[in-house]
XYZ file of C-alpha atoms in Angstrom:
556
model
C 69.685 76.347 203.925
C 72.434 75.002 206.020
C 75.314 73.084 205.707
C 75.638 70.001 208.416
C 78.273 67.710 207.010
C 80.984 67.963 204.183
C 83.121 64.321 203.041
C 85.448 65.311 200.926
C 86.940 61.998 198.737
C 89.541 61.208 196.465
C 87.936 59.702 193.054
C 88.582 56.630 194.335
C 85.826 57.223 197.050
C 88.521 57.523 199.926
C 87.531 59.762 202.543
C 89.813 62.002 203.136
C 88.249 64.636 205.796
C 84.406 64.139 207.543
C 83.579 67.757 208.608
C 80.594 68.355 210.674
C 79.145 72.333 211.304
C 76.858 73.052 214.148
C 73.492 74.067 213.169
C 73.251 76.418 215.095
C 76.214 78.872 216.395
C 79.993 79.149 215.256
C 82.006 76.862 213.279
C 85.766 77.396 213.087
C 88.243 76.687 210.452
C 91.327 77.306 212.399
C 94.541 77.632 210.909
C 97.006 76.667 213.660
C 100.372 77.947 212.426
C 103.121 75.772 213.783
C 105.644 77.991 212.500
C 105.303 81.645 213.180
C 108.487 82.888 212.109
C 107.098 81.550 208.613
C 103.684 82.509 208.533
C 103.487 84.402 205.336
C 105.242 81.137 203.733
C 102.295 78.695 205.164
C 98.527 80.928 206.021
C 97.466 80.559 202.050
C 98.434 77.551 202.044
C 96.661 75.426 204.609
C 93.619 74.857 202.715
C 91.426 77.454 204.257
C 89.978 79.525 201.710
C 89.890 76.179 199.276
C 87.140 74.591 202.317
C 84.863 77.782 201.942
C 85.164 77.419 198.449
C 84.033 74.014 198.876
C 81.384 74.890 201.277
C 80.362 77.422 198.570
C 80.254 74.846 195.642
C 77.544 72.944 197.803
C 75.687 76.396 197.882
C 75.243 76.255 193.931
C 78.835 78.192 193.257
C 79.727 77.778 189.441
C 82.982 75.814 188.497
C 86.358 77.993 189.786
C 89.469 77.117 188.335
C 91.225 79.795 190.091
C 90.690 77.622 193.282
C 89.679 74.296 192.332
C 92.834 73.524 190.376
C 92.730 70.587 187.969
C 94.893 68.683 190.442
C 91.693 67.929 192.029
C 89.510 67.268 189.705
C 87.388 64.385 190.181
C 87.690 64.623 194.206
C 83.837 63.999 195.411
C 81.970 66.002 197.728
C 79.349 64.494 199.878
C 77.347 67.102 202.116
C 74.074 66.863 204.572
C 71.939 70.091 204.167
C 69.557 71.362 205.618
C 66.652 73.355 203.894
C 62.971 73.880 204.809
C 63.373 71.810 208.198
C 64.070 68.754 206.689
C 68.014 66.956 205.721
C 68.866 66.135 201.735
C 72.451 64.465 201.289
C 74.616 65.998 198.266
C 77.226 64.699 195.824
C 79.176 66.877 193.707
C 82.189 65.897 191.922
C 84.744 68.524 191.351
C 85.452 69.868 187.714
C 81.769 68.755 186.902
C 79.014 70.355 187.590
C 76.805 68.241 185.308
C 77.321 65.520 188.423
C 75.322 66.702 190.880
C 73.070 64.960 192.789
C 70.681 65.741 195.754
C 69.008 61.893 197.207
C 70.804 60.324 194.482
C 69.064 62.034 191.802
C 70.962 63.434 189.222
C 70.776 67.409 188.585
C 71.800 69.994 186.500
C 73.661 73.019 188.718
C 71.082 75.151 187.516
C 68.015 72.402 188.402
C 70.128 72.194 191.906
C 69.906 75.743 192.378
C 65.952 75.986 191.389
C 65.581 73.007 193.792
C 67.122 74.626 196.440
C 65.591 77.949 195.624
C 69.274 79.414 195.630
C 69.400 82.955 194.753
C 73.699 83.227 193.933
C 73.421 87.773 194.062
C 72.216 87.155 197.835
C 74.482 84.236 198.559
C 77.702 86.580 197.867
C 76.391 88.842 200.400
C 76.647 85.957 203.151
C 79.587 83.760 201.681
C 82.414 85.425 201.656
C 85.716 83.385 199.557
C 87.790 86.046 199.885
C 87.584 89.959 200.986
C 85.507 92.672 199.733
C 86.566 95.695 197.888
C 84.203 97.595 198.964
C 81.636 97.678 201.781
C 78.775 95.559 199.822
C 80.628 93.915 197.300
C 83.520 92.029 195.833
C 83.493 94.930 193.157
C 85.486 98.610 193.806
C 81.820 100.338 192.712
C 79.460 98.241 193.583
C 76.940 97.318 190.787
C 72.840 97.498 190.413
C 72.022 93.778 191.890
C 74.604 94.304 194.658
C 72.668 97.447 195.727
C 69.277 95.426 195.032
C 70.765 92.096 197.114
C 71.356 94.105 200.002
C 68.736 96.026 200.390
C 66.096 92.964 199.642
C 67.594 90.821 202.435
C 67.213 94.530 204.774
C 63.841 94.392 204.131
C 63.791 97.635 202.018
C 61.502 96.087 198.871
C 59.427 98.702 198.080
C 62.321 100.699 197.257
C 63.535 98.251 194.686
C 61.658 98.795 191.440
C 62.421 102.633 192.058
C 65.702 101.855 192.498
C 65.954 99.602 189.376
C 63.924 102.095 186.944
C 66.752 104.231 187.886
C 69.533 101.868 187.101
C 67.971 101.454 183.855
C 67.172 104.841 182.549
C 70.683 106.275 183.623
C 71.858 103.156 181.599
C 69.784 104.130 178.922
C 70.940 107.706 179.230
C 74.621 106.456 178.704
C 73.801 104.141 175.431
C 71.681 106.915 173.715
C 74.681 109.080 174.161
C 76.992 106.729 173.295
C 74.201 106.171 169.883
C 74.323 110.415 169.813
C 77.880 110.654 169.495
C 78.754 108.128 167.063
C 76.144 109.718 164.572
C 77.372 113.127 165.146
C 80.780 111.359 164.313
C 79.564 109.743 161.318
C 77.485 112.198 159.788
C 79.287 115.681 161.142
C 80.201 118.161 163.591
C 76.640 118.917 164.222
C 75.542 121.552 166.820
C 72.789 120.365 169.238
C 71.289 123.942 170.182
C 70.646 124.460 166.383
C 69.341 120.929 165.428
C 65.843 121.709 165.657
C 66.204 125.025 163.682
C 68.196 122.901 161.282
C 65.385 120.304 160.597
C 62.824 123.245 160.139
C 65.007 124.656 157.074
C 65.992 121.345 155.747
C 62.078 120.818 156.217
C 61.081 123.738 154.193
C 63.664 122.564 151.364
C 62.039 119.392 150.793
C 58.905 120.751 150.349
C 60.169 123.356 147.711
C 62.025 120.749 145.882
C 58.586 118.301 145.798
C 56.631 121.076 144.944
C 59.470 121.706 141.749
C 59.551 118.049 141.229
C 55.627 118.119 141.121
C 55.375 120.701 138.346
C 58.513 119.378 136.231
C 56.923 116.476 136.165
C 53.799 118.174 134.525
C 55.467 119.905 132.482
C 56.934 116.436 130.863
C 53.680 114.629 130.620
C 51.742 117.841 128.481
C 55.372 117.524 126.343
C 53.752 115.825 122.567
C 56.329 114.984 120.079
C 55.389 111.799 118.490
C 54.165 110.517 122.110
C 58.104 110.759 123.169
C 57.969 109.494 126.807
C 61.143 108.213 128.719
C 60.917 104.609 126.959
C 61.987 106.137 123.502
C 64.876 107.229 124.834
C 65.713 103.990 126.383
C 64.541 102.710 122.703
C 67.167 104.802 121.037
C 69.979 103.763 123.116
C 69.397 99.890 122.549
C 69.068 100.730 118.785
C 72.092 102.744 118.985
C 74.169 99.713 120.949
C 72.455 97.040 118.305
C 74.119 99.086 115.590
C 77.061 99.766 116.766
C 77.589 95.364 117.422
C 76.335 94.826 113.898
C 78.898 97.628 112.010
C 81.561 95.639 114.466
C 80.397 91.986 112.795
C 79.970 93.792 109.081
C 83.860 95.022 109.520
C 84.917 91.903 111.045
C 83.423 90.120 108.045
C 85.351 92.080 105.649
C 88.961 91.905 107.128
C 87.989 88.359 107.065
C 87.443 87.925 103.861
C 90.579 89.981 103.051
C 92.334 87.648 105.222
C 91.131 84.469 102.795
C 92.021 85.965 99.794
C 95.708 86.523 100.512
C 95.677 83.441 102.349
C 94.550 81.390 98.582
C 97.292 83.516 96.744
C 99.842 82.449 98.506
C 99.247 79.120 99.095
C 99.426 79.147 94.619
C 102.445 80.310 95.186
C 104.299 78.324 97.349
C 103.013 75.187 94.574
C 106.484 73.592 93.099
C 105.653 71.119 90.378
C 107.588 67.919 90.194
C 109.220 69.188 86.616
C 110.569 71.779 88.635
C 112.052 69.529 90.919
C 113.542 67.287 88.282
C 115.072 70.163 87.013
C 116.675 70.939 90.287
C 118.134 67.230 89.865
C 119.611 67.476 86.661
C 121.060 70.657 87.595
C 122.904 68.693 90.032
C 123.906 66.466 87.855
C 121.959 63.847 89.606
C 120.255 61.097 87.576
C 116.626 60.836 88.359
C 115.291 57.100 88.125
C 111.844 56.584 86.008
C 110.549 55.148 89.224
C 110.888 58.570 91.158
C 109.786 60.747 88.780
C 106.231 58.860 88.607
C 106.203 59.260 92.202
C 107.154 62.778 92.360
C 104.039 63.370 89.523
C 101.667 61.185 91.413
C 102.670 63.864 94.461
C 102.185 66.822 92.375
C 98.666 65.579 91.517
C 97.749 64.973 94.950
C 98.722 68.291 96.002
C 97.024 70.109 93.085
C 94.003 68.233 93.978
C 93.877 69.341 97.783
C 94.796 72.695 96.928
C 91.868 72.646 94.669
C 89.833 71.213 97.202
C 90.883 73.799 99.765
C 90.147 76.635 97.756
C 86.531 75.911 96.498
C 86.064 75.599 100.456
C 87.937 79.220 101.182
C 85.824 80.471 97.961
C 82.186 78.670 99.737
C 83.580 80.333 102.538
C 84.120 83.806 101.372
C 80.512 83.531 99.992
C 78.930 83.084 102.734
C 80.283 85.822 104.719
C 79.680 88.032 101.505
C 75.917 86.719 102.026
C 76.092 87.790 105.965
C 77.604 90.825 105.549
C 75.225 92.306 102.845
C 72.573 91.085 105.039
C 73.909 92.825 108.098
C 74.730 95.967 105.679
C 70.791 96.121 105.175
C 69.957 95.998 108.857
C 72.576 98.727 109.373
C 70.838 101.044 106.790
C 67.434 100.161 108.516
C 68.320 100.704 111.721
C 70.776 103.965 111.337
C 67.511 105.087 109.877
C 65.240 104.602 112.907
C 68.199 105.935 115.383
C 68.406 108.936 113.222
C 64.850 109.584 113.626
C 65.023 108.565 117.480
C 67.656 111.045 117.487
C 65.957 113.934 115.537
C 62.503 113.008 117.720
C 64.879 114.031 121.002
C 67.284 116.488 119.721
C 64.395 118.544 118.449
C 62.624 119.075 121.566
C 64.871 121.327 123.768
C 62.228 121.780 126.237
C 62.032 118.282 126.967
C 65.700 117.740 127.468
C 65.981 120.463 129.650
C 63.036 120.037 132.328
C 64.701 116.245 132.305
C 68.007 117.898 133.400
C 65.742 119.891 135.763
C 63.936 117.229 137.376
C 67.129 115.114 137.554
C 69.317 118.079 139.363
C 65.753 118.768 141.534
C 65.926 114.909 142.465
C 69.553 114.571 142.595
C 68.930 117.939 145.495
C 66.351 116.180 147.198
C 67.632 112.771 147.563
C 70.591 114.801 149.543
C 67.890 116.610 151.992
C 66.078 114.084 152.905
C 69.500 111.799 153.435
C 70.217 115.333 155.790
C 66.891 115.157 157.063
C 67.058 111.460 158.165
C 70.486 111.981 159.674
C 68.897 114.972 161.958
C 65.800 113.253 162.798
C 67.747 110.336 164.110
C 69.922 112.634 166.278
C 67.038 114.528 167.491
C 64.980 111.378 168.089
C 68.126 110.044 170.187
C 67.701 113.965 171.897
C 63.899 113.162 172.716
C 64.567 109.947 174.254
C 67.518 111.279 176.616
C 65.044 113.976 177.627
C 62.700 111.288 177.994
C 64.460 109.361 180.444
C 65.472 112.233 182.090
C 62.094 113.308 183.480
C 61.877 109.368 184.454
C 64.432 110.002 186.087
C 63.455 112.862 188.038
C 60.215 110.779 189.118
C 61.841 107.985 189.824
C 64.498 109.870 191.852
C 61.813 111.319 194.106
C 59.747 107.758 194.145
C 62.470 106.289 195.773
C 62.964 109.394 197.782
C 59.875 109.186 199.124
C 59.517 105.846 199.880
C 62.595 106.068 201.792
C 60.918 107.557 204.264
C 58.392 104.963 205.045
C 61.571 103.243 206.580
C 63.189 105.473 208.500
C 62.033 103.546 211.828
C 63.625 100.155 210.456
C 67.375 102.156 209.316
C 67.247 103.304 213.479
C 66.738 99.802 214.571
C 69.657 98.868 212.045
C 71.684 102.010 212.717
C 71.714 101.479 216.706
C 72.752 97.956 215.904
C 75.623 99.173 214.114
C 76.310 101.499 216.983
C 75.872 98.971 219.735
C 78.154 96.209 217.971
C 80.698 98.686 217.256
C 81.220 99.662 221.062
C 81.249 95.911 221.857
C 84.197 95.750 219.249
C 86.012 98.559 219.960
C 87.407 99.479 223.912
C 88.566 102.565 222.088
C 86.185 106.236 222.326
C 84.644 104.899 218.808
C 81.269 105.848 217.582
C 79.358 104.407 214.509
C 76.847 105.614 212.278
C 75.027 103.633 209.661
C 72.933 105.508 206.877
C 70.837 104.935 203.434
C 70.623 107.753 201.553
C 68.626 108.754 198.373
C 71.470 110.756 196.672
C 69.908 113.399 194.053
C 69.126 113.018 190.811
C 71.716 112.799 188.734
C 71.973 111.295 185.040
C 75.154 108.728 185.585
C 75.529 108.787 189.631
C 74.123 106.229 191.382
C 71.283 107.066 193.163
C 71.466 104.955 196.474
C 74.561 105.711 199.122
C 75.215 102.758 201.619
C 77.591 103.703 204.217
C 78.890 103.060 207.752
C 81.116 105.878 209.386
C 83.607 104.997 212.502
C 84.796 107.705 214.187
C 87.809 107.642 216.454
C 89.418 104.748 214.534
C 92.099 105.450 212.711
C 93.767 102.221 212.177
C 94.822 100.926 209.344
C 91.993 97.775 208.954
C 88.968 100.200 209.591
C 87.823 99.913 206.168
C 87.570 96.240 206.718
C 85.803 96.466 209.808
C 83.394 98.563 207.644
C 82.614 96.059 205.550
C 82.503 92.778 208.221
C 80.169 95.054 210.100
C 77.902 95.178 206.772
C 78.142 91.485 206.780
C 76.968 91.333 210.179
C 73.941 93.316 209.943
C 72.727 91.064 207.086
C 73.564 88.145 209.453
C 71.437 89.537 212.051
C 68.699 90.998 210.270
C 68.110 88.945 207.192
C 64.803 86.838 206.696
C 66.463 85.091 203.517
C 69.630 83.447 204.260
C 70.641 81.555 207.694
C 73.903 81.205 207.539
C 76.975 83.932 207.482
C 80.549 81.999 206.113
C 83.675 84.331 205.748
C 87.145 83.597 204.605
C 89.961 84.228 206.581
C 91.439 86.945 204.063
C 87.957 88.977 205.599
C 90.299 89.548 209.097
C 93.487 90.884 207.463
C 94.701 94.418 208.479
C 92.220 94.573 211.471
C 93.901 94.778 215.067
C 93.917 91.167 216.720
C 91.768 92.891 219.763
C 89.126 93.965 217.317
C 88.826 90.473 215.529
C 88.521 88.829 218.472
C 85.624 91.588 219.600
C 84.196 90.614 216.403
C 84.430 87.129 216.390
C 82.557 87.051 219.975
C 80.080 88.659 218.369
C 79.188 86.828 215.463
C 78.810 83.964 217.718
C 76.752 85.712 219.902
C 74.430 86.898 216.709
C 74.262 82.951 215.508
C 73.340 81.778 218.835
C 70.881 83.994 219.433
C 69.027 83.773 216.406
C 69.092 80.162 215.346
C 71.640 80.702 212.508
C 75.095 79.188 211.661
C 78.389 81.097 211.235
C 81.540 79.266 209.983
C 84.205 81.579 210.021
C 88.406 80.584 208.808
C 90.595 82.712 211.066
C 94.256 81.908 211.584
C 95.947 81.906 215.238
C 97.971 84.689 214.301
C 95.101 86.763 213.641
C 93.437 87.197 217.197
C 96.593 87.614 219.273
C 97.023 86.167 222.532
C 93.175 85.791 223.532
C 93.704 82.807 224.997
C 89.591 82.590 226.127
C 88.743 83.375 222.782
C 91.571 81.122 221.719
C 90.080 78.117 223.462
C 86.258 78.489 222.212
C 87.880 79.130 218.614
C 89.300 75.436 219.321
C 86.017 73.688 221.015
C 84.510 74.994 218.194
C 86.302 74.161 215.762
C 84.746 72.108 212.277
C 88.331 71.331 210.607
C 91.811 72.612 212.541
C 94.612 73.131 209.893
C 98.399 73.356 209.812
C 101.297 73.017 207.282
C 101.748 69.381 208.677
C 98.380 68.204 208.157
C 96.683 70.213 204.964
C 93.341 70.232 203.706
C 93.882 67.092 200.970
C 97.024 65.999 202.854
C 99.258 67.706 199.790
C 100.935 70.566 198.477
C 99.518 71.994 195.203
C 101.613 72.901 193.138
């Protein structure tokens, strides 16, 4: 896949730049610094690295809001590819990746990528947004599909499952001891030397205690008084409860009726007559009319009569918790009987009571072994599979090992490249030696060892020279990927006589191989080549400066 066009629009579908790559050979992004004695003020700010990211969005890249800032969402990409020998035109609207389409059909970024058959581990290896931190990847220790990415596009594939079983069982190797740890933390400080000895004993217990268990158990069954088995007990402790409730309700029934009796003999008391209060009149030397004195007697009779009333209904009441109370008296005697004989059935029998402690202290024992015995079995299962893993780990180790060989022919043919394109860069006494090593087997170190040594530089951007030179040898050599895009940010540090060395030679490698190379560079950064200077310009896709940016505006 190649890009052949990019139109970048606003969201009002104005066109804003029409970039066109050659298919075949260099394309520049050239940031031409009109202001030197500013330059750190105005090279990140040109729009360099935001067209690669562009370029990369039409490769399948996932939404980036650390470059694609909000201020352009909605900006439209339209791009010409080409993939499989024949053209498709893209649109891609920024801050949406559901709105993508390829021929005007709409797509899903992960249908586009399918469609496109866009593999995003190997497309990091050959678009390059910003520097490397390290030689094969954007990460400090490079991770399990870097390794696998560059190696597949080297041509090393029957190295990869080897190299992947590996991955795995040293990951493996890290969780079960991660799993080991936190038991030992949970259950104990727990040797690991004397685990196995541990489990025997702790074995041995449980079978004494089973065996104990076992006989107890006997012992109990041939046990005959009155057939007493475990559910008399449980019989004489619901009898014992039921009696207990029904002395409660018998007691409660008598302070109740104590309650109505004082209750009626004071409310006789507290009855005043309406002589009486007549009396209280006269005392007072206040005459009492006829009329009121009938209606003080009609009161006294009313009152007389519902105090009558009310105490027949205390009296019914008193009755009938006499009634319930002798009834609940009767049950008490009948059932204090049949506890007392529940009770004499299970005092009576020592033996049973004790081989019931017995087999409950025997179980109570065993319950805690086997608990100890789980706990060990699950550390020394965890210690099986770690020693597991570690004899895969030894064959794997020497699978890889040995199918390393099978390509030493293929790392000379990559390792005199590295050497030949490193005296082309260098006019320097500098030598170059590229190597893939097997390292040995070891249970967290990586097994595989990718590295490129330069000897007789001593500059201060050789370790990025390292790593372009990496890029370059997947350029060259690759059978996946046709195209080799790196940011600017990929030249920083590196003596402007070596970038443009290195430069000239990625455009000799796309050239002669039918591939495309769009590299960002900034004037500053290859001196005062003025040869290399002029081809940068010819060649040129998009030529930036602070007076005429990438979308004609500062972001903020």
């Amino acid at each position: 896949m190649k890009i052949k066009r990019l139109v970048i629009s606003t969201p009002t579908q104005d066109v804003i730049r029409d970039i066109k790559f050659n298919e075949v050979g260099t394309s520049f992004i050239f940031g031409d610094i009109q202001d030197p004695k500013n330059t750190k003020g105005t090279i990140n700010s040109l729009g360099k690295t935001l067209l690669i990211k562009l370029i990369d969005y039409i490769f399948g890249a996932n939404e980036d809001q650390t470059i694609i800032k909000n201020t352009i969402h909605g900006y439209i990409l339209n791009a010409t590819v080409k993939h499989n020998n024949s053209d498709y035109n893209i649109h891609r609207e920024l801050g949406n990746s559901e709105k993508i389409y390829i021929n005007s059909i709409p797509y899903t970024l992960g249908e586009y990528k399918h469609f496109f058959n866009i593999d995003r581990g190997k497309i990091s290896k050959q678009l390059l947004v910003s520097k490397k931190a390290s030689d094969i990847s954007y990460r400090s220790n490079p991770s399990k599909d870097d390794v696998v990415n560059f190696l597949q596009l080297l041509g090393f594939e029957k190295m990869l499952n080897g190299i992947i079983n590996i991955y795995d069982a040293q990951d493996k190797i890290k969780e079960y001891k991660k799993n080991r740890n936190e038991l030992i933390s949970f259950y104990g400080d727990i040797d690991s030397k004397q685990i196995n000895e541990e489990i025997y004993f702790v074995d041995k217990e449980v079978e004494r205690l089973t065996s104990k268990l076992k006989e107890i158990s006997g012992k109990i069954k041939q046990i005959e008084i009155s057939e007493l088995q475990t559910n008399i007990v449980e019989e004489y402790t619901s009898k014992s409860n039921s009696l207990k409730k029904k002395k409660a309700k018998a007691e409660i029934g008598r302070i109740e009726i104590k309650r109505l009796d004082e209750f009626i003999i004071s409310s006789n008391k507290t009855d005043i007559k309406s002589e009486h209060i007549i009396a209280i009149y006269k005392r007072a030397n206040i005459e009492v009319p006829d009329m009121v004195k009938k209606e003080i007697k009609e009161v006294e009779e009313f009152h007389n009569t519902v105090y009558k009333e009310r105490k027949e209904f205390l009296e019914k009441k008193k009755e009938s918790i006499d009634k319930n109370i002798l009834k609940l008296e009767q049950e008490i005697i009948n059932l204090s009987k049949e506890v007392d004989k529940l009770g004499r059935l299970i005092s009576v029998n020592q033996v049973y009571q004790e081989s019931m402690e017995l087999f409950g202290k025997y179980n109570t024992d065993l319950q805690d072994y086997k608990y100890k015995e789980g706990k060990l079995s699950q550390i020394k299962n965890v210690d099986d599979n770690i020693n597991t893993e570690d004899t895969n780990l030894i064959n794997y180790f020497d699978e890889v090992e040995s199918i390393r060989t099978e390509y030493e022919e293929l790392l000379i043919n990559y390792r005199d490249f590295i050497f030949s394109i490193t005296k082309e860069i260098y006019d320097e006494d500098v030598n170059s030696f590229f190597d893939i090593k097997v390292r040995k087997k070891h249970l967290t170190r990586r097994p595989i060892s990718i590295d490129i040594t330069l000897k007789g530089d001593t500059g201060e951007g050789v370790n990025e020279v390292k790593k372009n030179l990496m890029d370059y040898l997947l350029f060259r050599f690759n059978l996946n990927l046709e195209f080799l895009v790196h940011d600017s940010s990929c030249y920083n540090g590196i003596d402007p006589r070596q970038v443009s060395n290195m430069i000239n030679e990625v455009h000799k490698i796309s050239n002669n191989n039918n591939k495309q190379a769009i590299i960002a560079i900034n004037k500053y950064q290859i001196g005062t080549n003025d040869v290399l200077l002029n081809l940068i310009k010819s060649k040129s896709s998009i030529i930036l400066s602070e007076k005429d940016k990438l979308f004609k505006f500062d972001f903020d």
